[in-house]
Amino acid sequence: MLAGLGLALLPAALPSLPSGAPGPLPAARAQQKAPQKLLRISAIPDQKPEKLNRLYPLVANELSRQLGVPVKYVPVTDYTAAVTAFRTGDLDLVWFGGLTGVQARLQKPGARVLAQRDIDASFHSIFIANAKSGLKPITGVQGLSQLKGRRFTFGSESSTSGRLMPEYFLGKAGVKTSDFRGGTAGFSGSHDATIALVASGAYDAGAVNEQVWRASLHDGKAKRDKVIAIWKTPGYQDYHWIAQPDLDQRFGKGFTARLKGAILSWRPSNPEQKQILGLFGAQQFTGADAKAYGQIEQVGRQIGKIR
Amino acid sequence: MAAPLLLLAPALVLLPIALALPGLLHGGGWDLVGQFLLAAVRPSRDPLVLASALQGLAVTAGMALLGWAASLLLGLLLGLASSRTLWHTLAGTPWPAQLLRRLLAIPRAIHELIWGLLLLQVLGLQPAVAVLAIAIPFGALVARVVSDLLDALPTTGLEALRAGGAPGPAALLTALGPPLLPGVISYGGYRLECALRSATLLGVFGLGGLGTDLKLTLQSLQFDELWTGLWLLLALMLLLEAGIALLRRRWGMPQRLGLASGGVGRSGRELLLALLLLIPLVLAVARGLEVNPLALLHWQPLPPLPAGGWGVALALPWPGLVGNTLLLTLLAAGLAVGLAPLLLLLVAPWPWGRLLLQLAWALGRLWPPPLTALLLLLVLQPGVVTAALALGFHNLGILGRLLLEASEAAGPERQQALASAGAGPRLALLYGRFSGLARSYLAYGAYRADVILRETVVVGLVGAAGLGSQLLETLSAFAWDQLLALLAVYALLTLLGEDLSDRARRRLLASA
């Protein structure tokens, strides 16, 4: 009976993860060559899975069209897994946040920073509050001290805009995570979840990425009578595309430069590229400099996410 | 007459929890809880959602089956190798068995989730990671049970065969093989149920399958899609449990909490057939999931050890971490062990009450504790009590079902006698059925407490400030030195806990 059940489920058991090393089974052998030619892209899961599943297959198609190699989007479930999978060579090109990008580059020397969005050179976090919490908009960093004794949630543990920089600014106002009600801050897992949890009143306040906050206001997911913005942080460097160091060896000389050129070439005048840029919340991508992430690395070390 | 009351003693832990609970409620989030409950009766039936949930379920079931099969193979071999009787018969000395037993305590002490996250670091993102993460600790557990069963068998038959001049291996197989089989198969069936739960949990932490979908849909508050996955998983789990119970009865295997064990199964041929069917099934699933054993040889280097040295690891707030972990274990274990008989007594007068209870317990077994914890956070503040509720609910589901099965197997005679003598339904149940089971149930509860200690890591994300939360935070900072120190302390605690629960169990069973 168990056997029957297992067999019935089997046809649905399609491969969902990329296979690594070569193997003796025919299925595995077919995959053996694939990693050589297949460009595997991924992204930290900072937003709702539906949005990621809409955006990154578009990116994969566009890159495949421009570069003439098969490109596959491999979803990962958390920030740490994205860093690990990049280090173990399971992902070739990843859309990392500031902190995860620094972690990935420290773990994979030689990894190349390809590009960032026009908005990433000066990215902001927004502190949000439940409309009924009594928390008021503030004008300077010191005002964050009103969050002491409140229930507060970050996004993912390794998020730059949802944890690292907010914790840094809270520290500047003299607020430690142990000062929040319950003795610790929550980790909602993503920016969308932070907005929903604060809007519902499960938390009094939280910190989110400015671009996701604007998008939520725009599409009506965040309602101003439920959740309000109370402060916008000063700017810092955030998201960037990072590529494996060995792409030129695997895909041919000059491939990394072509890849970078392809990403930088996207413009709103092209309908497909317009859709991609729209989902990224950007006008276009620009070159990025690894050195610019020094502040992020420093704050990461200060908060203990980088050692 | 103290025995039935002894059964209810762990429920005393409800008092401090009930006292702490009002202070923990924060007033917000009831909206979302309402939406969550409402979604239970109208899960998403979108074909895309259904297809993705079915695919996730197939991957989870496949990982569970493979991990389980590998753990049985591993456990049987290691179990034989750590049997004192076996070494005594073949080599004349039992000490290699003793040594191996002690070594096997280490893989057993580390939860499959930690194995999974560690293996992910050295093997990369591949399905074999989840399979291996289940196979290693489960294999070590099976090995212990096999060697315990083996060494507890009477050796008179073996000695007679040896005295008659039979060679060692043949004598062992003839004398000990048949009586060992029912226990091993019965326990093996139970491990398959555990493997399904573990595979789901591993998914919650990103190792693929339905668990991943569950976590993502919960985090994005898509409750209707969450319930599609939950109902499908419930159907599979109940089918599996019913199937295993059926086979157990059909083949005359002992119940897990049973007082009497049957003889050798009458259906040897059926058993053999099932075993033969299992082999191609396992191979087909391995192929379907693209699990590649050779890929396991392909190790990745670990990231460099961070600067700062061991001083940073030593500077962690160890007493608080350990204290909170132990408190969490005690609260969760008390909740699970104590509530199961209490709830059964409460609903004893109403037949539909028992049905509702069974459904609630099935959901408790089904829901990975981190998901329950995330839901609880919608209305409760983070902390030890919230984490204990999540962990307690899960284990209540497991213990409750066990107690119900055992009390049904205990036979109705005494309960009916008491009821016809005028005792109320609750008292008749308590004194008629539970009193005979009290000691074996509590002994199993002691074992469960030990499992709970190991499981505290999975509710780390509730911020209970125990070793579990610290471990997850350390993993995301890639701080290997701290991670090693935390693992060592965890393993040490689990080994101490195992020793304590063994002693408690022996005392309970000896005085039965």
XYZ file of C-alpha atoms in Angstrom, chain A residues 44 94-106 111-124 158-161 164-165 235-243 260 264 284-302 306:
65
model
C 18.162 36.811 -1.895
C 23.276 36.429 -7.588
C 21.361 39.577 -6.702
C 22.728 40.137 -3.188
C 21.963 42.758 -0.592
C 24.766 44.917 0.796
C 25.592 42.645 3.744
C 25.068 39.290 2.004
C 27.157 40.566 -0.933
C 30.042 41.436 1.384
C 29.693 38.049 3.127
C 29.685 36.284 -0.251
C 32.766 38.119 -1.500
C 34.668 37.461 1.728
C 34.017 37.178 -6.968
C 33.110 40.098 -9.237
C 30.773 42.967 -8.411
C 28.968 43.614 -11.710
C 26.280 46.218 -11.223
C 23.839 47.947 -8.918
C 20.613 49.885 -9.536
C 20.598 53.642 -9.872
C 18.907 53.705 -6.436
C 21.459 51.488 -4.652
C 24.304 53.977 -4.288
C 22.151 55.862 -1.797
C 19.575 53.424 -0.511
C 17.314 54.109 2.484
C 20.919 39.138 7.150
C 19.015 41.943 5.459
C 20.942 45.187 4.975
C 17.955 47.529 4.762
C 21.809 45.789 9.515
C 21.423 49.518 8.882
C 21.551 56.811 2.464
C 23.935 53.834 2.234
C 25.082 51.329 -0.427
C 22.843 48.314 -0.867
C 21.945 45.660 -3.451
C 24.374 44.484 -6.143
C 24.836 41.740 -8.740
C 27.787 39.469 -7.946
C 29.258 36.878 -10.332
C 27.882 43.124 -17.142
C 23.839 47.763 -17.912
C 18.490 51.450 -15.013
C 21.521 49.558 -13.699
C 24.919 51.180 -13.295
C 28.410 49.922 -12.627
C 29.278 49.278 -8.993
C 32.523 49.495 -7.095
C 33.373 46.848 -4.489
C 35.208 49.480 -2.422
C 31.994 51.450 -1.952
C 30.718 48.686 0.369
C 33.360 49.442 3.018
C 30.808 51.083 5.324
C 28.501 48.065 5.100
C 31.399 45.744 5.945
C 32.351 47.926 8.890
C 28.795 48.007 10.268
C 28.515 44.255 9.636
C 31.574 43.695 11.799
C 30.272 46.061 14.470
C 30.749 39.626 9.757
